[in-house]
mmCIF file of C-alpha atoms and ligand atoms in Angstrom:
data_model
loop_
_atom_site.group_PDB
_atom_site.id
_atom_site.type_symbol
_atom_site.label_atom_id
_atom_site.label_comp_id
_atom_site.label_asym_id
_atom_site.label_seq_id
_atom_site.Cartn_x
_atom_site.Cartn_y
_atom_site.Cartn_z
ATOM 1 C CA MET A 266 109.960 220.675 170.425
ATOM 2 C CA THR A 267 107.169 218.800 168.692
ATOM 3 C CA VAL A 268 106.596 219.949 165.155
ATOM 4 C CA ALA A 269 102.989 219.665 163.936
ATOM 5 C CA THR A 270 102.762 217.444 160.901
ATOM 6 C CA GLN A 271 101.547 218.931 157.658
ATOM 7 C CA ARG A 272 98.380 216.862 158.042
ATOM 8 C CA GLU A 273 97.642 218.392 161.440
ATOM 9 C CA ARG A 274 98.239 221.873 160.103
ATOM 10 C CA GLN A 275 96.066 221.291 157.075
ATOM 11 C CA THR A 276 93.281 219.925 159.223
ATOM 12 C CA ALA A 277 93.581 222.958 161.455
ATOM 13 C CA THR A 278 93.521 225.487 158.613
ATOM 14 C CA ALA A 279 91.543 223.481 156.012
ATOM 15 C CA ALA A 280 94.117 224.663 153.440
ATOM 16 C CA PRO A 281 93.479 223.629 149.851
ATOM 17 C CA THR A 282 95.875 220.985 148.560
ATOM 18 C CA THR A 283 96.956 221.371 144.969
ATOM 19 C CA ALA A 284 99.261 218.993 143.139
ATOM 20 C CA ILE A 285 102.826 220.260 143.087
ATOM 21 C CA LEU A 286 104.147 217.134 141.335
ATOM 22 C CA GLU A 287 102.339 214.696 139.059
ATOM 23 C CA LEU A 288 103.735 211.642 137.342
ATOM 24 C CA ALA A 289 101.409 210.238 134.687
ATOM 25 C CA GLY A 290 101.973 206.932 132.921
ATOM 26 C CA LEU A 291 105.717 207.266 133.379
ATOM 27 C CA HIS A 292 107.893 204.695 131.629
ATOM 28 C CA VAL A 293 111.676 204.880 132.055
ATOM 29 C CA SER A 294 114.204 202.430 130.659
ATOM 30 C CA HIS A 295 117.901 201.972 131.267
ATOM 31 C CA GLY A 296 118.872 200.267 128.025
ATOM 32 C CA ALA A 297 117.056 196.940 128.021
ATOM 33 C CA ILE A 298 115.883 197.336 131.645
ATOM 34 C CA ASN A 299 112.378 198.769 132.047
ATOM 35 C CA ALA A 300 112.866 200.434 135.412
ATOM 36 C CA LEU A 301 109.474 202.220 135.534
ATOM 37 C CA LYS A 302 106.495 200.606 133.831
ATOM 38 C CA GLY A 303 103.847 203.304 133.745
ATOM 39 C CA ILE A 304 103.705 204.875 137.196
ATOM 40 C CA ASP A 305 101.168 207.452 138.344
ATOM 41 C CA MET A 306 101.844 209.533 141.442
ATOM 42 C CA VAL A 307 100.741 212.833 142.928
ATOM 43 C CA VAL A 308 102.465 214.941 145.563
ATOM 44 C CA ARG A 309 100.326 217.760 146.907
ATOM 45 C CA GLU A 310 101.607 221.062 148.113
ATOM 46 C CA GLY A 311 102.724 220.848 151.745
ATOM 47 C CA GLU A 312 102.815 217.060 151.974
ATOM 48 C CA VAL A 313 105.522 214.619 152.924
ATOM 49 C CA VAL A 314 105.096 211.635 150.603
ATOM 50 C CA ALA A 315 107.091 208.440 151.121
ATOM 51 C CA LEU A 316 108.055 206.200 148.215
ATOM 52 C CA LEU A 317 108.825 202.725 149.509
ATOM 53 C CA GLY A 318 110.180 199.665 147.768
ATOM 54 C CA ALA A 319 112.823 196.981 147.787
ATOM 55 C CA ASN A 320 116.256 197.295 146.179
ATOM 56 C CA GLY A 321 115.927 197.802 142.456
ATOM 57 C CA ALA A 322 112.196 198.682 142.562
ATOM 58 C CA GLY A 323 112.829 201.946 140.714
ATOM 59 C CA LYS A 324 112.763 204.526 143.525
ATOM 60 C CA THR A 325 115.997 206.296 142.581
ATOM 61 C CA THR A 326 115.011 206.199 138.912
ATOM 62 C CA THR A 327 111.768 207.991 139.845
ATOM 63 C CA LEU A 328 113.553 210.820 141.643
ATOM 64 C CA ARG A 329 116.220 211.145 138.965
ATOM 65 C CA THR A 330 113.532 211.358 136.278
ATOM 66 C CA VAL A 331 111.774 214.161 138.155
ATOM 67 C CA SER A 332 115.119 215.986 138.333
ATOM 68 C CA GLY A 333 115.751 215.599 134.592
ATOM 69 C CA LEU A 334 118.623 213.141 135.001
ATOM 70 C CA HIS A 335 116.741 210.421 133.091
ATOM 71 C CA ALA A 336 114.430 211.027 130.146
ATOM 72 C CA PRO A 337 111.158 209.085 130.214
ATOM 73 C CA ALA A 338 110.385 206.788 127.281
ATOM 74 C CA SER A 339 106.761 207.908 127.631
ATOM 75 C CA GLY A 340 104.468 209.586 130.122
ATOM 76 C CA ALA A 341 104.607 212.989 131.747
ATOM 77 C CA VAL A 342 106.162 214.754 134.718
ATOM 78 C CA ARG A 343 104.327 217.911 135.759
ATOM 79 C CA PHE A 344 105.518 220.448 138.317
ATOM 80 C CA CYS A 345 102.863 222.974 139.378
ATOM 81 C CA GLY A 346 100.812 221.873 136.372
ATOM 82 C CA GLU A 347 103.565 222.407 133.756
ATOM 83 C CA ARG A 348 105.342 219.628 131.850
ATOM 84 C CA ILE A 349 108.990 219.436 132.948
ATOM 85 C CA ASP A 350 110.038 216.130 131.371
ATOM 86 C CA GLY A 351 112.535 216.968 128.655
ATOM 87 C CA LEU A 352 113.912 219.996 130.499
ATOM 88 C CA PRO A 353 117.598 219.939 131.479
ATOM 89 C CA SER A 354 118.270 219.349 135.170
ATOM 90 C CA HIS A 355 119.610 222.866 135.817
ATOM 91 C CA ALA A 356 116.324 224.286 134.524
ATOM 92 C CA ILE A 357 114.395 221.966 136.831
ATOM 93 C CA VAL A 358 116.463 223.127 139.826
ATOM 94 C CA GLY A 359 115.689 226.670 138.697
ATOM 95 C CA LEU A 360 111.955 225.965 138.843
ATOM 96 C CA GLY A 361 112.228 224.996 142.515
ATOM 97 C CA ILE A 362 113.000 221.285 142.792
ATOM 98 C CA GLY A 363 115.903 220.353 145.083
ATOM 99 C CA HIS A 364 117.428 216.880 145.106
ATOM 100 C CA SER A 365 119.494 215.282 147.848
ATOM 101 C CA PRO A 366 120.827 212.227 145.999
ATOM 102 C CA GLU A 367 121.383 208.647 147.079
ATOM 103 C CA GLY A 368 124.872 208.316 148.554
ATOM 104 C CA ARG A 369 124.949 212.074 149.374
ATOM 105 C CA ARG A 370 127.510 212.944 146.675
ATOM 106 C CA VAL A 371 128.933 215.950 148.454
ATOM 107 C CA PHE A 372 131.939 217.602 146.803
ATOM 108 C CA ALA A 373 134.569 215.909 148.960
ATOM 109 C CA ASP A 374 137.446 218.308 148.235
ATOM 110 C CA MET A 375 135.386 221.403 148.942
ATOM 111 C CA THR A 376 134.555 222.847 152.331
ATOM 112 C CA VAL A 377 131.083 222.750 153.853
ATOM 113 C CA LEU A 378 130.586 226.394 152.921
ATOM 114 C CA GLU A 379 131.745 225.838 149.328
ATOM 115 C CA ASN A 380 129.316 222.922 148.984
ATOM 116 C CA LEU A 381 126.489 225.146 150.213
ATOM 117 C CA HIS A 382 127.523 227.824 147.697
ATOM 118 C CA MET A 383 127.200 225.198 144.946
ATOM 119 C CA GLY A 384 123.620 224.577 146.046
ATOM 120 C CA ALA A 385 122.820 228.262 145.566
ATOM 121 C CA TYR A 386 124.007 228.406 141.946
ATOM 122 C CA ARG A 387 120.528 229.146 140.601
ATOM 123 C CA PHE A 388 120.849 232.559 142.229
ATOM 124 C CA LYS A 389 123.404 235.173 141.212
ATOM 125 C CA ARG A 390 124.842 235.122 144.680
ATOM 126 C CA LEU A 391 124.383 233.186 147.884
ATOM 127 C CA ARG A 392 121.688 234.658 150.070
ATOM 128 C CA GLN A 393 122.709 235.087 153.679
ATOM 129 C CA GLU A 394 119.219 234.252 154.972
ATOM 130 C CA ASP A 395 119.310 230.899 153.165
ATOM 131 C CA LEU A 396 122.654 230.098 154.757
ATOM 132 C CA GLU A 397 121.311 231.067 158.162
ATOM 133 C CA ARG A 398 118.259 228.841 157.654
ATOM 134 C CA VAL A 399 120.490 225.873 156.781
ATOM 135 C CA PHE A 400 122.776 226.520 159.756
ATOM 136 C CA ALA A 401 119.742 226.806 162.055
ATOM 137 C CA LEU A 402 118.463 223.428 160.809
ATOM 138 C CA PHE A 403 121.934 221.871 160.942
ATOM 139 C CA PRO A 404 124.036 223.575 163.659
ATOM 140 C CA ARG A 405 126.689 220.885 163.077
ATOM 141 C CA LEU A 406 127.318 222.327 159.608
ATOM 142 C CA ALA A 407 127.806 225.805 161.043
ATOM 143 C CA GLU A 408 130.461 224.449 163.415
ATOM 144 C CA ARG A 409 132.211 222.709 160.524
ATOM 145 C CA ARG A 410 131.793 225.337 157.830
ATOM 146 C CA THR A 411 135.508 225.416 156.946
ATOM 147 C CA GLN A 412 135.993 221.620 157.121
ATOM 148 C CA GLN A 413 136.480 219.606 153.940
ATOM 149 C CA ALA A 414 133.268 217.752 153.140
ATOM 150 C CA GLY A 415 135.105 214.470 152.523
ATOM 151 C CA THR A 416 136.236 214.411 156.154
ATOM 152 C CA LEU A 417 132.696 214.742 157.586
ATOM 153 C CA SER A 418 130.945 211.763 159.199
ATOM 154 C CA GLY A 419 128.195 209.994 157.226
ATOM 155 C CA GLY A 420 125.479 211.809 159.162
ATOM 156 C CA GLU A 421 127.160 215.174 158.633
ATOM 157 C CA GLN A 422 127.519 214.462 154.913
ATOM 158 C CA GLN A 423 123.792 213.679 154.797
ATOM 159 C CA MET A 424 123.067 216.987 156.519
ATOM 160 C CA LEU A 425 125.293 218.739 153.988
ATOM 161 C CA ALA A 426 123.566 217.076 151.020
ATOM 162 C CA MET A 427 120.188 218.204 152.382
ATOM 163 C CA GLY A 428 121.515 221.666 153.250
ATOM 164 C CA ARG A 429 122.989 222.035 149.767
ATOM 165 C CA ALA A 430 119.618 221.153 148.199
ATOM 166 C CA LEU A 431 117.871 223.676 150.469
ATOM 167 C CA MET A 432 120.216 226.477 149.362
ATOM 168 C CA GLY A 433 118.324 226.471 146.048
ATOM 169 C CA ARG A 434 115.137 227.378 147.980
ATOM 170 C CA PRO A 435 113.159 224.425 146.637
ATOM 171 C CA GLU A 436 109.401 224.249 146.854
ATOM 172 C CA LEU A 437 109.748 220.497 146.432
ATOM 173 C CA LEU A 438 112.616 218.593 148.049
ATOM 174 C CA LEU A 439 113.492 215.101 146.792
ATOM 175 C CA LEU A 440 115.302 213.020 149.411
ATOM 176 C CA ASP A 441 116.867 209.735 148.309
ATOM 177 C CA GLU A 442 117.582 207.367 151.208
ATOM 178 C CA PRO A 443 118.594 210.011 153.760
ATOM 179 C CA SER A 444 118.953 207.402 156.521
ATOM 180 C CA MET A 445 121.146 204.983 154.593
ATOM 181 C CA GLY A 446 124.069 203.663 156.641
ATOM 182 C CA LEU A 447 123.510 205.979 159.606
ATOM 183 C CA ALA A 448 123.387 205.088 163.309
ATOM 184 C CA PRO A 449 119.872 205.005 164.866
ATOM 185 C CA LEU A 450 120.388 208.212 166.843
ATOM 186 C CA VAL A 451 121.474 210.100 163.724
ATOM 187 C CA VAL A 452 118.576 208.604 161.750
ATOM 188 C CA ALA A 453 116.145 209.932 164.359
ATOM 189 C CA GLN A 454 117.773 213.376 164.107
ATOM 190 C CA ILE A 455 117.556 213.402 160.303
ATOM 191 C CA PHE A 456 113.839 212.513 160.386
ATOM 192 C CA GLU A 457 113.158 215.262 162.952
ATOM 193 C CA ILE A 458 114.852 217.713 160.592
ATOM 194 C CA ILE A 459 112.752 216.458 157.657
ATOM 195 C CA LYS A 460 109.633 217.231 159.718
ATOM 196 C CA GLU A 461 110.985 220.685 160.504
ATOM 197 C CA ILE A 462 111.819 221.402 156.831
ATOM 198 C CA ASN A 463 108.263 220.428 155.914
ATOM 199 C CA ALA A 464 106.807 222.498 158.743
ATOM 200 C CA GLN A 465 108.691 225.489 157.315
ATOM 201 C CA GLY A 466 106.737 225.067 154.067
ATOM 202 C CA THR A 467 108.737 222.736 151.815
ATOM 203 C CA THR A 468 106.953 219.792 150.210
ATOM 204 C CA VAL A 469 108.954 216.555 150.483
ATOM 205 C CA LEU A 470 109.119 213.390 148.374
ATOM 206 C CA LEU A 471 111.059 210.869 150.396
ATOM 207 C CA VAL A 472 112.559 207.618 149.113
ATOM 208 C CA GLU A 473 113.410 205.265 151.960
ATOM 209 C CA GLN A 474 114.264 201.681 152.811
ATOM 210 C CA ASN A 475 113.553 202.577 156.434
ATOM 211 C CA ALA A 476 109.797 202.267 155.935
ATOM 212 C CA ALA A 477 108.885 202.579 159.608
ATOM 213 C CA GLN A 478 110.593 205.945 160.052
ATOM 214 C CA ALA A 479 109.487 207.219 156.655
ATOM 215 C CA LEU A 480 105.814 206.423 157.294
ATOM 216 C CA LYS A 481 105.988 208.105 160.698
ATOM 217 C CA VAL A 482 106.887 211.465 159.101
ATOM 218 C CA ALA A 483 104.859 211.041 155.892
ATOM 219 C CA ASP A 484 101.280 212.039 155.163
ATOM 220 C CA ARG A 485 100.890 209.458 152.405
ATOM 221 C CA GLY A 486 102.933 206.712 150.875
ATOM 222 C CA TYR A 487 103.332 204.739 147.664
ATOM 223 C CA VAL A 488 104.783 201.253 147.342
ATOM 224 C CA LEU A 489 106.803 200.566 144.207
ATOM 225 C CA GLU A 490 107.473 196.965 143.155
ATOM 226 C CA THR A 491 109.616 196.233 140.096
ATOM 227 C CA GLY A 492 108.631 199.437 138.372
ATOM 228 C CA ARG A 493 104.921 199.492 139.239
ATOM 229 C CA ILE A 494 102.969 201.243 141.991
ATOM 230 C CA THR A 495 101.223 198.467 143.887
ATOM 231 C CA MET A 496 99.829 200.382 146.870
ATOM 232 C CA GLN A 497 99.018 203.956 147.770
ATOM 233 C CA ALA A 498 97.413 205.085 151.007
ATOM 234 C CA PRO A 499 97.685 207.464 153.950
ATOM 235 C CA ALA A 500 100.888 206.690 155.818
ATOM 236 C CA SER A 501 99.040 205.498 158.935
ATOM 237 C CA GLU A 502 97.153 202.911 156.848
ATOM 238 C CA LEU A 503 100.350 201.645 155.251
ATOM 239 C CA LEU A 504 101.951 201.356 158.696
ATOM 240 C CA ASP A 505 99.098 199.078 159.751
ATOM 241 C CA ASP A 506 98.905 197.083 156.524
ATOM 242 C CA PRO A 507 99.956 193.441 157.037
ATOM 243 C CA ARG A 508 101.586 193.270 153.559
ATOM 244 C CA VAL A 509 103.632 196.399 154.222
ATOM 245 C CA ARG A 510 104.534 195.168 157.676
ATOM 246 C CA ALA A 511 105.682 191.834 156.279
ATOM 247 C CA ALA A 512 107.598 193.213 153.293
ATOM 248 C CA TYR A 513 109.072 196.444 154.632
ATOM 249 C CA LEU A 514 108.869 196.445 158.415
ATOM 250 C CA GLY A 515 110.492 193.071 158.958
ATOM 251 C CA GLU A 516 107.460 191.419 160.526
ATOM 252 C CA ALA A 517 106.185 187.917 159.835
ATOM 253 C CA ALA A 518 103.097 187.912 157.596
ATOM 254 C CA ARG A 519 99.899 187.493 159.576
HETATM 255 P P1 LIG B 270 117.952 200.831 145.509
HETATM 256 O O1 LIG B 270 117.136 200.916 146.736
HETATM 257 O O2 LIG B 270 118.778 199.591 145.437
HETATM 258 O O3 LIG B 270 118.718 202.072 145.179
HETATM 259 P P2 LIG B 270 115.887 201.598 143.628
HETATM 260 O O4 LIG B 270 114.493 201.229 143.995
HETATM 261 O O5 LIG B 270 116.295 203.007 143.850
HETATM 262 O O6 LIG B 270 116.898 200.592 144.318
HETATM 263 P P3 LIG B 270 116.748 201.991 140.905
HETATM 264 O O7 LIG B 270 118.132 202.392 141.306
HETATM 265 O O8 LIG B 270 115.824 203.037 140.425
HETATM 266 O O9 LIG B 270 116.049 201.206 142.100
HETATM 267 O O10 LIG B 270 116.867 200.847 139.808
HETATM 268 C C1 LIG B 270 115.735 200.289 139.132
HETATM 269 C C2 LIG B 270 116.215 199.265 138.127
HETATM 270 O O11 LIG B 270 116.944 199.908 137.078
HETATM 271 C C3 LIG B 270 117.177 198.224 138.694
HETATM 272 O O12 LIG B 270 116.895 197.006 138.067
HETATM 273 C C4 LIG B 270 118.541 198.739 138.320
HETATM 274 O O13 LIG B 270 119.470 197.684 138.167
HETATM 275 C C5 LIG B 270 118.272 199.408 136.993
HETATM 276 N N1 LIG B 270 119.151 200.556 136.736
HETATM 277 C C6 LIG B 270 119.225 201.688 137.482
HETATM 278 N N2 LIG B 270 120.121 202.557 136.945
HETATM 279 C C7 LIG B 270 120.618 201.953 135.843
HETATM 280 C C8 LIG B 270 121.569 202.328 134.851
HETATM 281 N N3 LIG B 270 122.163 203.506 134.888
HETATM 282 N N4 LIG B 270 121.840 201.414 133.866
HETATM 283 C C9 LIG B 270 121.213 200.220 133.811
HETATM 284 N N5 LIG B 270 120.285 199.819 134.710
HETATM 285 C C10 LIG B 270 119.990 200.667 135.716
#
């Protein structure tokens, strides 16, 4: 099944696009390291936005700051127009931001089902329809619901990390390197599922080293270099840009 991209749907319906996430002049330091040096970004409702950059550029720091895991030294993070920097991470989850972290970080000693329960902690109890949605997106997780998460394959653990984030019914889903270390076939599957999640109405901010795949599912992209945004453009333009192709798509500079 081909899932229409958000861009196609927006063109078809001319839906208004309001900012769901805004980063303004964001500076974040880890001790003496200035990881983010004043970044500005916008993610609009319904978009898939890719954040690209080399190792150490500050991509993970960006997502962790949005989730309240790092406090900015200055600047603002706004979700649906409201300042959220300074809020604890559980409050940010409660507002509707889900985070599938780098390295998956599933609870290895818990079963698949128990991990999914953990993702639903913002609600008093797990909602059956949320579980059914996750199992429909990831049938593999349904088959393995009683299996210990630590015994899942890398791809299955990635599915579980994404499923766990979705159990909190996020309006905005942060995905940190979902394709890392996975075989090409599994990578293709994961990106299809990202498209499907977006088509179901969830906005996505995607951090990826796999720039080619990320830009194929994204509406727009930002390039982060040593803590600064150096490019921002529609994904199709970035895919064609000689600098992006040379730096992130493994092609010789033209
Ligand atoms: P990667 O793709 O390798 O994960 P990244 O773009 O996600 O890289 P970050 O992990 O955000 O980059 O790191 C940005 C910079 O901040 C790097 O120089 C990194 O060494 C540094 N850094 C990140 N976390 C910490 C920390 N907890 N303590 C000290 N320095 C840190």
